[in-house]
Structure formats: C-alpha cells, structure tokens
CSV table of C-alpha atoms in Angstrom, one decimal:
chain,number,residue,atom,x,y,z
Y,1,UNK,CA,67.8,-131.3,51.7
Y,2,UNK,CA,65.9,-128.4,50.8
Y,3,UNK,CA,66.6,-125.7,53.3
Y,4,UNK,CA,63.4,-123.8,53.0
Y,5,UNK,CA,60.6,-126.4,52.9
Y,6,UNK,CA,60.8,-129.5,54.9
Y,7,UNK,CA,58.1,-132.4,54.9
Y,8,UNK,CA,57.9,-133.1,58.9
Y,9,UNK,CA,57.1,-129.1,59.3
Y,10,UNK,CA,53.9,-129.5,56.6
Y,11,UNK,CA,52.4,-132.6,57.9
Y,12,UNK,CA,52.7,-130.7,61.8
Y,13,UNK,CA,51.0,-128.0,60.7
Y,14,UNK,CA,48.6,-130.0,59.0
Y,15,UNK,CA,47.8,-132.3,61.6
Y,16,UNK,CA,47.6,-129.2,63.8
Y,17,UNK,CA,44.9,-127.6,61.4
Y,18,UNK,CA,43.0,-131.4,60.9
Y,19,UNK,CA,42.6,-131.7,65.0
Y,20,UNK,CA,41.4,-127.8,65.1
Y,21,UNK,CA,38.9,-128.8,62.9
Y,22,UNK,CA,38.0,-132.2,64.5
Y,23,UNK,CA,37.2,-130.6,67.6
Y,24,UNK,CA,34.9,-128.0,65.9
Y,25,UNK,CA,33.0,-131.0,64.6
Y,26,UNK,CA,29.3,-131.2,66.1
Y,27,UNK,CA,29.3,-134.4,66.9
Y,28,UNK,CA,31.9,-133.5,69.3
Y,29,UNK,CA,29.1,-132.5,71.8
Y,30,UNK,CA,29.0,-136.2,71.5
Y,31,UNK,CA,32.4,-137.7,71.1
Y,32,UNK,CA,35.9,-137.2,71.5
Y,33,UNK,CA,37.5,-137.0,67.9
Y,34,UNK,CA,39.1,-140.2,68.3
Y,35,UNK,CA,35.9,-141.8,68.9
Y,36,UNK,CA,34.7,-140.4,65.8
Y,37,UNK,CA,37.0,-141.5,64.3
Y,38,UNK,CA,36.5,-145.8,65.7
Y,39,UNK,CA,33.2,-145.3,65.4
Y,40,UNK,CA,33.7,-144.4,61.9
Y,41,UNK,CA,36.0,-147.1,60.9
Y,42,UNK,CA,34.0,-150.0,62.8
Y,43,UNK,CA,30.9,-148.7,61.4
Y,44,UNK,CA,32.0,-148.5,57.9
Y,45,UNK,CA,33.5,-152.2,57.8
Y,46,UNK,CA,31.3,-155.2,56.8
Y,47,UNK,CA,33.6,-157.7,58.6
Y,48,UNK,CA,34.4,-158.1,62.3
Y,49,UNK,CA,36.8,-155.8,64.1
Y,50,UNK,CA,39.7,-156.4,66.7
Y,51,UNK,CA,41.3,-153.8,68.2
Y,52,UNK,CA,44.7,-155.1,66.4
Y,53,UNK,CA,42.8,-153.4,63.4
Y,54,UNK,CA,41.8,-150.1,64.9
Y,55,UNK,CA,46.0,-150.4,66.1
Y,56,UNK,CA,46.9,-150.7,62.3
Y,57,UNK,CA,44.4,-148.2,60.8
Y,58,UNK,CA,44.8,-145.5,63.2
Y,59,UNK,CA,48.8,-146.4,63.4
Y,60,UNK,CA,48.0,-146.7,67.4
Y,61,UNK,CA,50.4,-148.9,69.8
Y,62,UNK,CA,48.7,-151.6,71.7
Y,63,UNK,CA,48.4,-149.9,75.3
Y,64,UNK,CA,46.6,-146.4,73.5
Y,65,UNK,CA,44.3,-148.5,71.8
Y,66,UNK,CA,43.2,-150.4,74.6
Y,67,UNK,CA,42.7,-147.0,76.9
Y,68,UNK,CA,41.0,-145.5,73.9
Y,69,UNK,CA,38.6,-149.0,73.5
Y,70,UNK,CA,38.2,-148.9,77.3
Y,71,UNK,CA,36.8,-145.7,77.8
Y,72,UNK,CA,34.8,-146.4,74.0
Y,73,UNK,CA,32.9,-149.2,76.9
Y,74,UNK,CA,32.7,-146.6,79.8
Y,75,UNK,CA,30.7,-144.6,77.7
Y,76,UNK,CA,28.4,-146.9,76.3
Y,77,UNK,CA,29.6,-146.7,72.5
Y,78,UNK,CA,30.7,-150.1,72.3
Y,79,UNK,CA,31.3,-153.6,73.7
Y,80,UNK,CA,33.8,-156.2,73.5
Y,81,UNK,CA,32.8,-159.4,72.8
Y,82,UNK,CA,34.9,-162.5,73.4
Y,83,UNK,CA,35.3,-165.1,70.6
Y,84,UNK,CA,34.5,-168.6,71.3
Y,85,UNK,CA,37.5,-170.0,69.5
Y,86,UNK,CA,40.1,-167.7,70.8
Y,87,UNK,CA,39.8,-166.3,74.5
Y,88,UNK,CA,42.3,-163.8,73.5
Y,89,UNK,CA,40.5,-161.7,70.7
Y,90,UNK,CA,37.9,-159.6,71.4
Y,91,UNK,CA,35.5,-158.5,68.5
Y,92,UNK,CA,34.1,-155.1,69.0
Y,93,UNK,CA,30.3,-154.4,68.3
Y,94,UNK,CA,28.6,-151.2,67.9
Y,95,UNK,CA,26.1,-150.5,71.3
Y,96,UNK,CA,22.7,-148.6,70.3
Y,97,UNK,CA,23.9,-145.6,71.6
Y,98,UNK,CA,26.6,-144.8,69.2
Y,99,UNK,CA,24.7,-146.0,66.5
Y,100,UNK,CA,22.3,-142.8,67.1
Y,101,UNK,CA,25.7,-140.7,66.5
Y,102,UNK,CA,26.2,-142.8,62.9
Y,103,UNK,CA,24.7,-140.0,61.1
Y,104,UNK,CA,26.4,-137.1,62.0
Y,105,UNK,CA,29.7,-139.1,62.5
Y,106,UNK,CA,29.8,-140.0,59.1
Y,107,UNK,CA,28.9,-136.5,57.9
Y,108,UNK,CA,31.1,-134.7,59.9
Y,109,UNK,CA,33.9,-136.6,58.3
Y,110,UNK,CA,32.5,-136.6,54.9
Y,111,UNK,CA,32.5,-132.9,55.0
Y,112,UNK,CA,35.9,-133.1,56.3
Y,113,UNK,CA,37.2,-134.9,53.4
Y,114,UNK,CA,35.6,-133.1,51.0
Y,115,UNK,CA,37.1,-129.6,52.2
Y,116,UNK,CA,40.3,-131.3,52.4
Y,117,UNK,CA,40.5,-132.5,49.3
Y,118,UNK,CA,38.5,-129.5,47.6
Y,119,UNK,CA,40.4,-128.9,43.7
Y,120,UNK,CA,42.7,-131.6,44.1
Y,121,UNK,CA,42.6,-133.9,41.0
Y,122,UNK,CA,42.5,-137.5,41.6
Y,123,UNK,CA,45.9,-138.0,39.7
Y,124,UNK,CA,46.9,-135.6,42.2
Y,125,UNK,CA,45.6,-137.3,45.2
Y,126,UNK,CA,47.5,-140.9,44.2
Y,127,UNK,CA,50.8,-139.4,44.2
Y,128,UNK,CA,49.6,-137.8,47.8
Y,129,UNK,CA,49.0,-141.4,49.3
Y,130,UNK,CA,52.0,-143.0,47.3
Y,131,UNK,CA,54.0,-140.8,48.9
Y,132,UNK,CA,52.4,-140.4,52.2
Y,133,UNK,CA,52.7,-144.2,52.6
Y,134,UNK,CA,56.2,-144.3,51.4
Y,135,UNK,CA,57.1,-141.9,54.5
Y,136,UNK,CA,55.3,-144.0,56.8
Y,137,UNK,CA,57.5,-146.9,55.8
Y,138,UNK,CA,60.2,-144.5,55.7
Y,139,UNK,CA,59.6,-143.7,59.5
Y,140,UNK,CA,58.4,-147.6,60.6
C-alpha cells in the first residue's frame, strides 16, 4: 500500500468538494440536492420508475430511499402510483410542479459534469468508471 496517497482519502475529499458545489446549485432555492438529483434520474428515463431503482442508482438502502421519496410527496415533486398487478410496487410519476424545476435541474447538473470532467479525455474517463466500479464491488 502506498503510504502517501490513499484512494478512500481522494474520493472523501471529492465527495466533500461535489456536495459543496451541489448546494451552491440555484435550483437549490428549489430543492434539496438529493432531489435534484431523483428528479434528474426519473426525468431522464423513458421507462417507469420504482424506488428499487432510485435504491440501485443512487446506491441508497431501502429505509433512506423511502424517507427521501416521502418527503419527494410532501413537497409536491412527485406521486406514487400503485400498479394494478402488483400492490407492492409503486411507480413514481413526475407532479407539475417539479416539472417547472426540469430546466434548471438538468442544467445545473450538466454544468456540473462538464466542470468535472473539464480536459479529461474520454480514454481517460473509461479507466475512471472501470475502476470506480471495480471499488464499488470491491466494497459491496
């Protein structure tokens, strides 16, 4: 193990940096970052969505997804409907409210992205995720 640099320490500091700028976002007059960041995903797919997605995709257990989905309701960013054919699953459906944040959801992130990966060449960027998603298995 390399005494110097170690890959836990970067990703903190990282993460620490990501959220600092997630809550400088403007639609965070609007939002909480993690509702940004639903809103994104749910918005962006062009099939239904469960909340056992938003789990996987945000890496969220079942209890912080439901809190998180909950107050999503509370506040008029989303429903839940249930599905005829299985009581148990609950699609989620964009309310007319959040789709007025779409917009500047979608850019805030976009931005985000972009800054992020500023300079970094693609070839670069794949052995970023292979190995990012190597350490999440690693840590699973």
């Amino acid at each position: 193990m390399r005494l110097n640099k170690h890959a836990a320490h970067y990703i903190n500091k990282l993460s620490n940096k990501l959220r600092r700028k997630i809550d400088a976002f403007p639609s965070r007059a609007m939002l909480s970052g993690s509702q940004g960041r639903v809103l994104h995903f749910v918005l962006a797919q062009n099939h239904d969505v469960f909340q056992k997605d938003i789990e996987e995709e945000f890496g969220l257990r079942p209890p912080t997804a439901t809190q998180l989905l909950k107050k999503m309701e509370q506040d008029g960013l989303i429903r839940r409907e249930v599905m005829a054919e299985d009581g148990r699953l609950k699609r989620i459906l964009v309310s007319e409210k959040a789709l007025q944040y779409k917009d500047v959801v979608i850019t805030d992130l976009i931005n985000l992205e972009e800054e992020l990966t500023k300079e970094i060449p693609q070839e670069e960027m794949d052995i970023f995720f292979r190995i990012i998603e190597k350490m999440m298995e690693n840590v699973s």
